[in-house]
Tab-separated table of C-alpha atoms in Angstrom:
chain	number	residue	atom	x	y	z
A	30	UNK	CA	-30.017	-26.220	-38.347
A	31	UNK	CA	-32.288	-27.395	-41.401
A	32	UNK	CA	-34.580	-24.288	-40.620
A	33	UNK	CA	-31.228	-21.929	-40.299
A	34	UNK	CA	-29.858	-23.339	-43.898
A	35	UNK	CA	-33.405	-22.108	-45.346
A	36	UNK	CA	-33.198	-19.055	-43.792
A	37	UNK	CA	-29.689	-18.213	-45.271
A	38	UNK	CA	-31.001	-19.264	-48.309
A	39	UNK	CA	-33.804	-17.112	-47.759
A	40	UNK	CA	-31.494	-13.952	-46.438
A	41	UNK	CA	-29.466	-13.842	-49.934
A	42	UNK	CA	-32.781	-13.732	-52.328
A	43	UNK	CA	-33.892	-10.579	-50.321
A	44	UNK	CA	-30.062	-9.056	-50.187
A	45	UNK	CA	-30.188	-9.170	-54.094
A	46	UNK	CA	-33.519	-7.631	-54.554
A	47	UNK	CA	-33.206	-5.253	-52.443
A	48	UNK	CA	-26.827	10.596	-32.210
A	49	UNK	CA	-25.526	10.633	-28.981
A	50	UNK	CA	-24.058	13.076	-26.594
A	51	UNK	CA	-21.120	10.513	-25.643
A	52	UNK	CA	-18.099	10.395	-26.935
A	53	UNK	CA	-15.449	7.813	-26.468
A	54	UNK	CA	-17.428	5.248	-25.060
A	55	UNK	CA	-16.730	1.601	-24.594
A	56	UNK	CA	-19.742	-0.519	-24.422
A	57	UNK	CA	-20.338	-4.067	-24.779
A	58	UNK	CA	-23.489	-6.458	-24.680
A	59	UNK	CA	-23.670	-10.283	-24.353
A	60	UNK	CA	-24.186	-12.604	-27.459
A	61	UNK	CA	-25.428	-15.752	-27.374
A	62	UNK	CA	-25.385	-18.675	-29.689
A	63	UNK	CA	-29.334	-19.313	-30.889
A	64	UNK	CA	-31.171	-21.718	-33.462
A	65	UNK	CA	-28.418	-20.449	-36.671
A	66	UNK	CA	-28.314	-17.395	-35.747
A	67	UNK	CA	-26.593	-14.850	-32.923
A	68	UNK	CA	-28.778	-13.107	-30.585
A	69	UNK	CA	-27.687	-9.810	-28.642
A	70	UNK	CA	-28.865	-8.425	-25.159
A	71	UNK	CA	-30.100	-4.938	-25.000
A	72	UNK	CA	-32.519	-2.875	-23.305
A	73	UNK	CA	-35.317	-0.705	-25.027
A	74	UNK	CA	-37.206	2.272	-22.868
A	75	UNK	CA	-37.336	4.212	-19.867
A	76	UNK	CA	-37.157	2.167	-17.391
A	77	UNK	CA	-34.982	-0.158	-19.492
A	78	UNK	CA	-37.029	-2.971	-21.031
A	79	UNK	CA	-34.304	-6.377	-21.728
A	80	UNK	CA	-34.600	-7.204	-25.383
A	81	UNK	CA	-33.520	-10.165	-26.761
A	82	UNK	CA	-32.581	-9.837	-30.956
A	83	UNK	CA	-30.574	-11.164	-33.855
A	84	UNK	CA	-27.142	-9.408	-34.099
A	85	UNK	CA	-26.957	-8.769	-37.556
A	86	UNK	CA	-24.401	-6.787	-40.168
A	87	UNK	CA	-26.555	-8.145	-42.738
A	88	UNK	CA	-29.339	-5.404	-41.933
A	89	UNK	CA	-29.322	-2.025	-41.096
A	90	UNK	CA	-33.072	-1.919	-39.256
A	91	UNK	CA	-33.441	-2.265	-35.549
A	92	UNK	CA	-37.129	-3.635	-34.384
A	93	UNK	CA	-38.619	-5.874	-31.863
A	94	UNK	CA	-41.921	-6.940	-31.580
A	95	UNK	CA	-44.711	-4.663	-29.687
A	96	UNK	CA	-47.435	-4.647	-27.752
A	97	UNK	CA	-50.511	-4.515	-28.784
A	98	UNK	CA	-49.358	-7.507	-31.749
A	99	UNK	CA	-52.194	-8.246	-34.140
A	100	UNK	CA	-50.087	-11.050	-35.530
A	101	UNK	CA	-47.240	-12.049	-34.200
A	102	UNK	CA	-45.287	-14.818	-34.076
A	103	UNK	CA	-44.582	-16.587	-30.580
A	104	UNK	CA	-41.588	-15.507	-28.340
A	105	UNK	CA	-40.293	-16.521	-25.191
A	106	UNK	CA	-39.516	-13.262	-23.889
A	107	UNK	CA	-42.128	-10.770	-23.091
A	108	UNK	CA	-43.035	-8.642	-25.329
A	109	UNK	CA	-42.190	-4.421	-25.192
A	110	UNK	CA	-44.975	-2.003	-24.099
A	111	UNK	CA	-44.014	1.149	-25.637
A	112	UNK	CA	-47.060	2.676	-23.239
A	113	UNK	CA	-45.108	1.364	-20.306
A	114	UNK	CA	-41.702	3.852	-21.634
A	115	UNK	CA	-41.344	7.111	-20.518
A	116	UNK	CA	-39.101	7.918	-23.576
A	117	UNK	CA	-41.072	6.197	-26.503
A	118	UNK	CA	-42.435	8.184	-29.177
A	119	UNK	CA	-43.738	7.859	-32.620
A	120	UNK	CA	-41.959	9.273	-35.342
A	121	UNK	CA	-43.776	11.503	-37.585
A	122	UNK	CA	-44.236	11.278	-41.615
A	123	UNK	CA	-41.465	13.150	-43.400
A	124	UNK	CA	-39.411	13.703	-40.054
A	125	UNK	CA	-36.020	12.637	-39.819
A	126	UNK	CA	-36.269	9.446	-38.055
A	127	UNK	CA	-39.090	8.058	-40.940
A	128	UNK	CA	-36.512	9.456	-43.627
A	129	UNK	CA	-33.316	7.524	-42.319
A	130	UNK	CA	-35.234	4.423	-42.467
A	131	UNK	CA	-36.525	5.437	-46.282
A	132	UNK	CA	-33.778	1.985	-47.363
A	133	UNK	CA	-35.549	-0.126	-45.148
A	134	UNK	CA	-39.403	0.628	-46.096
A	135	UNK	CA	-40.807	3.074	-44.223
A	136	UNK	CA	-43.586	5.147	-45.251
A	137	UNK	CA	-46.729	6.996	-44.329
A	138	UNK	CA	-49.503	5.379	-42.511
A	139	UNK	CA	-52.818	5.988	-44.345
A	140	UNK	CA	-54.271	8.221	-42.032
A	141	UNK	CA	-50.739	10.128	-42.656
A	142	UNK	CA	-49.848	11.093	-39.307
A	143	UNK	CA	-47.481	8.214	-38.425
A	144	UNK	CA	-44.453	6.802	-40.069
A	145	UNK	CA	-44.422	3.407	-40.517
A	146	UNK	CA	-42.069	0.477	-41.540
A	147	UNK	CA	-42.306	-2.857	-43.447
A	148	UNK	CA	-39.838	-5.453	-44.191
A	149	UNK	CA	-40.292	-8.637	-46.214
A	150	UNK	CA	-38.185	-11.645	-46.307
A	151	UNK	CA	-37.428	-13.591	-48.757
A	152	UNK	CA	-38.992	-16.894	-47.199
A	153	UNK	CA	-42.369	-14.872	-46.986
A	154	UNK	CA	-41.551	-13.605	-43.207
A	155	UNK	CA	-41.996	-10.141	-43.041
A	156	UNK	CA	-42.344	-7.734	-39.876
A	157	UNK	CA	-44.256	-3.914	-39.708
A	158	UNK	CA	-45.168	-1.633	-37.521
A	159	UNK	CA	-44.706	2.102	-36.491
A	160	UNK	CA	-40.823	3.827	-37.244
A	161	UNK	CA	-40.440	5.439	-33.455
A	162	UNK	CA	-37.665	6.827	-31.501
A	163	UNK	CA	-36.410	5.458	-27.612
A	164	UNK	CA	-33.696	5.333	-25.393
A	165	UNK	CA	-31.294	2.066	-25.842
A	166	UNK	CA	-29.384	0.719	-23.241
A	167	UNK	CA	-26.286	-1.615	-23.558
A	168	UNK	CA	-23.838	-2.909	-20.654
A	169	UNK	CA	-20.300	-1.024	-20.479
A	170	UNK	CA	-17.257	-3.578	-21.045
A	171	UNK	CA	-15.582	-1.922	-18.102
A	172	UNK	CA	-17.963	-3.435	-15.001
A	173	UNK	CA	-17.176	-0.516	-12.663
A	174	UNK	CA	-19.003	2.232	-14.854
A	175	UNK	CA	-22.715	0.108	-15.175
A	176	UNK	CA	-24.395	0.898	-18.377
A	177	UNK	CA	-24.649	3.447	-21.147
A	178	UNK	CA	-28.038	4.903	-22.527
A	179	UNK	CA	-28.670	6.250	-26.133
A	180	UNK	CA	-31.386	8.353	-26.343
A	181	UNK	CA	-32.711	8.805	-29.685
A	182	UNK	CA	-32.333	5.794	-30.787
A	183	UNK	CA	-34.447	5.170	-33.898
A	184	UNK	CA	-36.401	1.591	-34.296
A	185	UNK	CA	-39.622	-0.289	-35.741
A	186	UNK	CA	-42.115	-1.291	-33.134
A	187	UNK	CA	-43.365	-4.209	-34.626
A	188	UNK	CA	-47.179	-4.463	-34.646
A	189	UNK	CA	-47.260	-7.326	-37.412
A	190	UNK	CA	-44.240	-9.821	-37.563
A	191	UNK	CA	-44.496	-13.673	-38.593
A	192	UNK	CA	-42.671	-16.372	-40.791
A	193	UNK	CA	-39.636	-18.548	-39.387
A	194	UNK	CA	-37.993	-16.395	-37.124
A	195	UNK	CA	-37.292	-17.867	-34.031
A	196	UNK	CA	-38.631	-17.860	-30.466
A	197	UNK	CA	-35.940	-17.071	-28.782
A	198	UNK	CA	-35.866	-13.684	-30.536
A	199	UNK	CA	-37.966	-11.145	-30.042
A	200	UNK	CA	-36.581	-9.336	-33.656
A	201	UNK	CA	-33.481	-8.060	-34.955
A	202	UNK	CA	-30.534	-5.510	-34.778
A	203	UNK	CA	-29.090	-4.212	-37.366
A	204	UNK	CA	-25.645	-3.233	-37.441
A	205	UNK	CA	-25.104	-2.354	-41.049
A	206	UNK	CA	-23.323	0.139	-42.709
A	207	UNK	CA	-27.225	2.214	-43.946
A	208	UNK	CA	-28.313	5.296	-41.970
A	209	UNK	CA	-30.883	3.235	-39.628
A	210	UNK	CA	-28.508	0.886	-38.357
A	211	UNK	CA	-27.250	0.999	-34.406
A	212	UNK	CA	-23.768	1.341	-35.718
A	213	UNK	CA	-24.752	4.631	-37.343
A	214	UNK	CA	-26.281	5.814	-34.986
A	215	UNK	CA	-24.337	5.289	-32.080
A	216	UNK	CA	-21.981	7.712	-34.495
A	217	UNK	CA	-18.497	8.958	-33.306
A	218	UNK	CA	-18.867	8.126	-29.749
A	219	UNK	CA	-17.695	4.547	-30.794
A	220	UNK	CA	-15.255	6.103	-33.030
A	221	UNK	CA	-16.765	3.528	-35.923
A	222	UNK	CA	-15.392	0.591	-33.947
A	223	UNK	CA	-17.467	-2.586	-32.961
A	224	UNK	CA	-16.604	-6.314	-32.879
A	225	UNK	CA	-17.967	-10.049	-31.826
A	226	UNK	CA	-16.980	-13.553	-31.207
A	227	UNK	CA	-18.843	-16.155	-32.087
A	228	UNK	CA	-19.007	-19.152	-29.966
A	229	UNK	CA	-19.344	-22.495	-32.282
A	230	UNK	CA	-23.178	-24.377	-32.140
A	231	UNK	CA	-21.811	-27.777	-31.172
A	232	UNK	CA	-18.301	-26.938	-30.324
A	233	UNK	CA	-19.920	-25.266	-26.985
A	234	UNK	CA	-22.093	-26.348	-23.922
A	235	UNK	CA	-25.747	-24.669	-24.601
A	236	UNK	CA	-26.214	-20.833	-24.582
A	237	UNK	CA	-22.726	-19.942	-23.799
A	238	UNK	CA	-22.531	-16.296	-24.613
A	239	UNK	CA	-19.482	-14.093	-25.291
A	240	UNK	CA	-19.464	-10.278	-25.389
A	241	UNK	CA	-19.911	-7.730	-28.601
A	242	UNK	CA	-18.192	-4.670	-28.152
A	243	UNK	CA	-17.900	-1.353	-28.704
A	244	UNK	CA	-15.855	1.722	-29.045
A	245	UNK	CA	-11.928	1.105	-28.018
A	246	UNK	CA	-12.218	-2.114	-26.526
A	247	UNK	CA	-13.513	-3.438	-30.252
A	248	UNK	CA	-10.348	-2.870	-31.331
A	249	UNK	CA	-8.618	-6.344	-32.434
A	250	UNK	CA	-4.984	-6.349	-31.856
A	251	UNK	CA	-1.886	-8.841	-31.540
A	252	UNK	CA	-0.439	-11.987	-32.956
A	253	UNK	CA	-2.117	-13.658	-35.598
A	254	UNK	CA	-4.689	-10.779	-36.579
A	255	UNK	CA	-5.651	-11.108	-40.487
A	256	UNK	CA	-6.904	-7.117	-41.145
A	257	UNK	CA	-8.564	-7.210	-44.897
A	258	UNK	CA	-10.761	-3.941	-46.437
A	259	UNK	CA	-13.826	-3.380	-46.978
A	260	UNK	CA	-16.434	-1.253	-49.327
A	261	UNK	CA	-19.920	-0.627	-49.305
A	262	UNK	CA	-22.230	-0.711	-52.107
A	263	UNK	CA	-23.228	2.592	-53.210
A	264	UNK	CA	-26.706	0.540	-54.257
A	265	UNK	CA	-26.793	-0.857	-51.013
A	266	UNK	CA	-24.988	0.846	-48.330
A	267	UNK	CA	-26.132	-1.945	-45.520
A	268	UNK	CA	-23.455	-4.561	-46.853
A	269	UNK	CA	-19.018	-5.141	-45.733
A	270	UNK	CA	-18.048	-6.246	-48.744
A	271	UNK	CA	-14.320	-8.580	-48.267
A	272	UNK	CA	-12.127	-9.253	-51.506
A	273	UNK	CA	-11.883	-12.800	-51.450
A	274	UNK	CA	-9.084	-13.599	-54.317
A	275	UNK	CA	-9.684	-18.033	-53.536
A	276	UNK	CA	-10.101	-20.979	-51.274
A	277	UNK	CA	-7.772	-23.563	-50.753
A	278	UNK	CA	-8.686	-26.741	-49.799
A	279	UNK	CA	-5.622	-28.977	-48.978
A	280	UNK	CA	-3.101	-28.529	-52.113
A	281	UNK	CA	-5.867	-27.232	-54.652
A	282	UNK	CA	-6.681	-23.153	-54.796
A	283	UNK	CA	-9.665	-22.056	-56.161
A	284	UNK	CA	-10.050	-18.760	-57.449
A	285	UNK	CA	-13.094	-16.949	-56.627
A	286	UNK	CA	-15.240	-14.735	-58.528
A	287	UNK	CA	-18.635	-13.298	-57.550
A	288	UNK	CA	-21.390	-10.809	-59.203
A	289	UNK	CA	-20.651	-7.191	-58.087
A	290	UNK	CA	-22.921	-5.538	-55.990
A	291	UNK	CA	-21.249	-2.264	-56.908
A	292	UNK	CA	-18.437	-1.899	-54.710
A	293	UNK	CA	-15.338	-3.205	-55.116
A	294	UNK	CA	-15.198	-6.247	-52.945
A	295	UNK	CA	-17.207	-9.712	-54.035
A	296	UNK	CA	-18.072	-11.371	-50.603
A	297	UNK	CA	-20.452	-9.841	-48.225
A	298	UNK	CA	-19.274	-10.808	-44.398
A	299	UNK	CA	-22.856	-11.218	-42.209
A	300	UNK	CA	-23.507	-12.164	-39.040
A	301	UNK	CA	-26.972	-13.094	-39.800
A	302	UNK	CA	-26.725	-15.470	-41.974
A	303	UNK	CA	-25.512	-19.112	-40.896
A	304	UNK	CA	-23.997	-20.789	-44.445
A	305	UNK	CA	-21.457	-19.335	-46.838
A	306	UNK	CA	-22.530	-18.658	-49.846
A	307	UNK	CA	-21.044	-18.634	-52.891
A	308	UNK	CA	-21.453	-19.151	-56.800
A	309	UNK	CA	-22.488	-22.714	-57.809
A	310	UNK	CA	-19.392	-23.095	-60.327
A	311	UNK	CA	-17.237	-22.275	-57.366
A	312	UNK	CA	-19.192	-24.718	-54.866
A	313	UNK	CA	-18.706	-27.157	-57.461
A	314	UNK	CA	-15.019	-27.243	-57.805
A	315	UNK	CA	-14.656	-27.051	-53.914
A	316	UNK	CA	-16.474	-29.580	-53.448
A	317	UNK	CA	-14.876	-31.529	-55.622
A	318	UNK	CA	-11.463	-31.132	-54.022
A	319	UNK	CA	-12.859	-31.815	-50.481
A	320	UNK	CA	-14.053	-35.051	-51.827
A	321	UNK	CA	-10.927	-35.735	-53.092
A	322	UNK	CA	-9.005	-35.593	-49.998
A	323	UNK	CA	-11.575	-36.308	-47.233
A	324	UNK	CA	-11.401	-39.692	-45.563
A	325	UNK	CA	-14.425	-40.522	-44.294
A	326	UNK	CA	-17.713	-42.245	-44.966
A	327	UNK	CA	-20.543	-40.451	-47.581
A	328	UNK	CA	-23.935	-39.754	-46.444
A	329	UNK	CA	-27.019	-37.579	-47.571
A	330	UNK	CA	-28.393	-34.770	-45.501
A	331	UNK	CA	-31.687	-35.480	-44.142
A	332	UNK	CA	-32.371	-31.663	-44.750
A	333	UNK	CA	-31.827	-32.461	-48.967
A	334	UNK	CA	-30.070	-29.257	-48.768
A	335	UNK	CA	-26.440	-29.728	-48.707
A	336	UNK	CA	-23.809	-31.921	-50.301
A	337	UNK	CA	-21.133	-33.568	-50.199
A	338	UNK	CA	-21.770	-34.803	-46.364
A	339	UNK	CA	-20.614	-37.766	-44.534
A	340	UNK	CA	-20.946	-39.936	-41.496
A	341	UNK	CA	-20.698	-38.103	-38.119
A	342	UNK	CA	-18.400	-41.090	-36.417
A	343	UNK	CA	-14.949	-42.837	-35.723
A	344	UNK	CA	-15.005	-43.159	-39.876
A	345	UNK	CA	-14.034	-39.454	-40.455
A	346	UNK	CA	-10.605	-39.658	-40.091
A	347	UNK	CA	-9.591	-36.589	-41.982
A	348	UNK	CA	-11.096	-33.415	-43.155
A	349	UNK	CA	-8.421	-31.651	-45.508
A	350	UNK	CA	-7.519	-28.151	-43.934
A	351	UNK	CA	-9.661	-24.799	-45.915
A	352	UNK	CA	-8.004	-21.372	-46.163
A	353	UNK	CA	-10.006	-18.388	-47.611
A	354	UNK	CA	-7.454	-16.039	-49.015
A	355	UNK	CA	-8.654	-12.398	-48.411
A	356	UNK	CA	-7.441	-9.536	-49.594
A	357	UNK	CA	-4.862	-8.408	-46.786
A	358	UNK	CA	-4.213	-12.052	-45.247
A	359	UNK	CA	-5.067	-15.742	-45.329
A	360	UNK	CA	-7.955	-16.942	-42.806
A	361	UNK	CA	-7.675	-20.539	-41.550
A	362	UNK	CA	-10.673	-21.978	-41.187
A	363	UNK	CA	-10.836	-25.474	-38.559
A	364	UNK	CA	-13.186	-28.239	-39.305
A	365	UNK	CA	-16.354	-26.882	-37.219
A	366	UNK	CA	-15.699	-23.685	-39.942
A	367	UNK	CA	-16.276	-26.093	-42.883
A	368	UNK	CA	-18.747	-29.058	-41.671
A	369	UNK	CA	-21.945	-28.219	-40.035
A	370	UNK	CA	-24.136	-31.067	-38.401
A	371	UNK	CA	-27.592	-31.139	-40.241
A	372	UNK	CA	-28.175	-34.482	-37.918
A	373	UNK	CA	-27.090	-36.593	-34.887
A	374	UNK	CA	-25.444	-38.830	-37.355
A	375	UNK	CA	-24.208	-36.606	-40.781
A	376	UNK	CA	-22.149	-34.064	-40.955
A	377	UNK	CA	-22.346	-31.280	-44.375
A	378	UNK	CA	-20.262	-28.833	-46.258
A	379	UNK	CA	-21.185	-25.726	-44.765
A	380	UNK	CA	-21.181	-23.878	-48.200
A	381	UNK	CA	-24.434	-23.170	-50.559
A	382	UNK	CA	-24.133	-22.735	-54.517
A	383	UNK	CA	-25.647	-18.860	-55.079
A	384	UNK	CA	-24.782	-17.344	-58.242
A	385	UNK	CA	-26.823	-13.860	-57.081
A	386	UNK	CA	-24.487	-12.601	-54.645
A	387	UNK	CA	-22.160	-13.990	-52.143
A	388	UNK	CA	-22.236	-14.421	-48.312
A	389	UNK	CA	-19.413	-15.387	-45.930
A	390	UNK	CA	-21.706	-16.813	-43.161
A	391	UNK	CA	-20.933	-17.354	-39.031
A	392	UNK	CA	-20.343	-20.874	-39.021
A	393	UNK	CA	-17.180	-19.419	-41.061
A	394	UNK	CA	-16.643	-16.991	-38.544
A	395	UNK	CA	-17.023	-18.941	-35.126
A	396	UNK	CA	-14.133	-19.045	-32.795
A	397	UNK	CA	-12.585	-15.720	-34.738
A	398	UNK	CA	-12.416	-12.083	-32.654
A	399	UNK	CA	-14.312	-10.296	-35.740
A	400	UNK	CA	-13.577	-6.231	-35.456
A	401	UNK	CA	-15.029	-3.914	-38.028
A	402	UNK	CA	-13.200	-0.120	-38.136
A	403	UNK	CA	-15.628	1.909	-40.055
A	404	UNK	CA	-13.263	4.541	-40.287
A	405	UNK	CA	-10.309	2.729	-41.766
A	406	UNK	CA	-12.974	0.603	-43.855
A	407	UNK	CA	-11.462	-2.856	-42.425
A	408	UNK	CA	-12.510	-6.201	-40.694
A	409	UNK	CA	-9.796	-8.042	-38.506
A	410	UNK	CA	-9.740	-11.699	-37.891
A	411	UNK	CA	-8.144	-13.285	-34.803
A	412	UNK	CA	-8.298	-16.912	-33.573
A	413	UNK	CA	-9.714	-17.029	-30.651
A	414	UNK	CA	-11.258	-19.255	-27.966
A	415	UNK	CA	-15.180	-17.559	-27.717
A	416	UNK	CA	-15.763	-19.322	-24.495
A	417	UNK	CA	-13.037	-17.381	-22.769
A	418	UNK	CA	-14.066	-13.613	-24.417
C-alpha cells in the first residue's frame, strides 16, 4: 500500500505535465483487486493471448509488455509474442494508428519505417516500444453468446518497460476519454457506455474479482444512484472531470476548490490511482475536522506519507461519517472509503495534499457501481456490494 501511495503521488506529477463492425454490444471482463491498483482480463491476438493490465480512466494508452523485452520489468504472467498472432501488425509512421496515439508519445523510429511509442512516469517508470494494431478480445456479460473480438484495435507493444509497476500486471489499459483509449475505440458499438465495481483491498478475501462492463448492461440504474457531469479538458482530453462543490465530515462542510485543468469540473475521477487527492489547504482543514470528531488512538504511518492516522484496534471507536458533495448528488463515503491501512497495526486518512491538480482515487470509489455515459457526459454512483457484481 506504501508503494501504491507513491505511485498516486507519482500519477498526479505526470497528469499535470502532461473501430468496430459491432454495434450494440454488451461486453464485460473480470477485474480484480491488485497491489493499489485494479487489474482487467483481456485477450490480445489471433489465437487470443490472456492479458492481464491496469484498468485505468486515468490514461488513454493501451500496452502490455512484448516479446523480445530488452528491459523489462518482471511479471508473473507470460509475456505476448506478437510473432505467435496471426493478426499483429506494426503500424507505420504517419498512418493513422501512430497519429491517434500522437497525445501519448508516439513517433518515428530512427530508421523511419515504424511508429513507435514512449511513456514516462512521473516516479521515473516509463514503458516503449512499437505503436501496432491487433485483434482484442473481451468476455460478453451475457454467458450464452461467448466472447466478442475487436479487430483493429490499436496498442504499444512494449519492448522497454521498468520502474514500480507491479508483477501482477503485465501493463495497462487505458480507458480515457483521448483518441487511443479502448473506450474510443470500441466507438458506438458500446453506445459510449462502460462501468466497474471496485471490490475494497481489506474489506474482501484475496483476488476477489467483479466484472467491468460494457455497452447496455453498463448502464447504472435504480434506488440510490448519484448521476453527476462531467467535462474533458480541451488540453487534455484523457481526463472525467466531476464538480465537487465540498466535503463534509460529520457537522463541518468544506468547500472545495481546485486548479482548472481547462474544463469546467475541478476533480478528476481515476481508476488508476489509489489516494484522493486534493489541495493541501483543503487536506488541511479536513483533516482537522476528522481529528476533531474521531475517537480513537493517534499513530504515525510507517510509510511517513500520510497523516492524521491512528491505531488499527478495539480503540477506534468512531470514525465521523464523510460525504463528497458533487455536482448532481451527495456521495456517502463508509469508513474503508476514508481510512486506508498503511500497516497491520495503523490505519491513515486516505487523502494526499496536491495543490497541481486533483484526483478522486478508488479507495473512494470501492463498493460503488461506477457507470460513465460518454454520450450524456455523466458518471453514476450506486452503493453496492462488489463481491456480489
Amino acid at each position: 500500500m506504501g508503494n501504491a501511495a507513491r505511485r498516486s503521488i507519482s500519477r498526479a506529477n505526470r497528469f499535470s505535465s502532461s473501430s468496430s463492425s459491432l454495434s450494440n454490444t454488451t461486453a464485460g471482463a473480470e477485474l480484480i483487486t491488485g497491489d493499489g491498483e485494479y487489474l482487467m482480463n483481456i485477450s490480445i491476438g489471433t489465437p487470443p493471448f490472456p492479458v492481464v493490465a491496469i484498468a485505468d480512466t486515468g490514461s488513454d494508452i493501451i500496452w502490455t509488455q512484448c516479446k523480445p523485452c530488452a528491459d523489462c520489468y518482471k511479471q508473473d504472467a507470460p509475456l505476448f509474442d506478437p510473432n505467435s498472432s496471426a493478426t499483429y501488425r506494426t503500424a507505420p509512421c504517419q498512418s493513422k494508428p501512430c497519429v491517434s496515439l500522437a497525445h501519448d508519445g508516439s513517433f518515428c523510429s530512427p530508421k523511419g519505417d515504424v511508429c513507435q511509442y514512449q511513456v514516462r512516469y512521473g516516479d521515473g517508470s516509463h514503458t516503449s516500444g512499437d505503436v501496432a494494431v491487433d485483434t482484442l478480445t473481451l468476455g460478453l456479460t451475457n454467458a450464452a453468446a461467448g466472447y466478442v473480438a475487436f479487430p483493429n484495435i490499436v496498442i504499444g507493444c512494449g519492448h522497454d518497460s521498468s520502474g514500480t509497476f507491479s508483477p501482477k500486471a503485465s501493463g495497462i489499459i487505458g480507458l480515457g476519454g483521448g483518441p487511443g483509449s479502448l473506450i474510443t475505440q470500441m466507438g458506438p458499438s458500446i453506445g459510449g457506455k462502460f462501468s466497474y465495481c471496485m471490490v475494497p483491498y481489506f474489506e474482501a478475501p484475496e483476488h476477489t474479482s467483479s466484472t467491468m462492463n460494457f455497452g447496455q448492461n453498463a448502464v447504472v440504474s435504480g434506488n440510490g444512484v448519484v448521476t453527476s457531469p462531467f467535462s474533458s479538458s480541451a488540453v487534455v482530453p484523457t481526463f472525467y472531470m466531476l464538480q465537487l462543490d465540498s466535503v463534509s465530515v460529520g457537522s463541518t462542510n468544506i468547500p472545495f476548490k481546485s486548479a482548472s485543468l481547462g474544463g469546467s469540473g475541478n476533480i478528476v475521477i481515476d481508476s488508476g490511482t489509489t489516494l484522493t487527492l486534493v489541495p493541501t489547504d483543503f487536506l488541511a482543514q479536513m483533516s482537522a475536522a476528522f481529528e476533531s470528531q474521531v475517537n480513537g488512538t493517534k499513530a504515525t504511518d510507517p510509510q511517513g506519507l500520510l497523516s492524521p492516522c491512528y491505531v488499527a484496534d478495539s480503540t477506534l471507536k468512531y470514525v465521523p461519517p464523510v460525504t463528497a458533495h458533487f455536482k448532481g448528488g451527495d456521495v456517502a463515503l463508509r469508513p474503508y472509503n476514508v481510512l486506508v491501512p498503511m500497516s497491520d497495526t495503523v490505519v491513515c486518512l486516505a487523502f494526499y495534499g496536491l495543490d497541481e491538480i486533483s484526483i478522486y482515487g478508488n479507495i473512494a470509489q470501492q463498493n460503488f457501481l461506477v457507470g460513465y455515459d460518454l454520450l450524456k457526459q455523466t458518471v453514476s454512483f450506486k452503493p453496492t456490494d462488489c463481491t456480489k457484481n
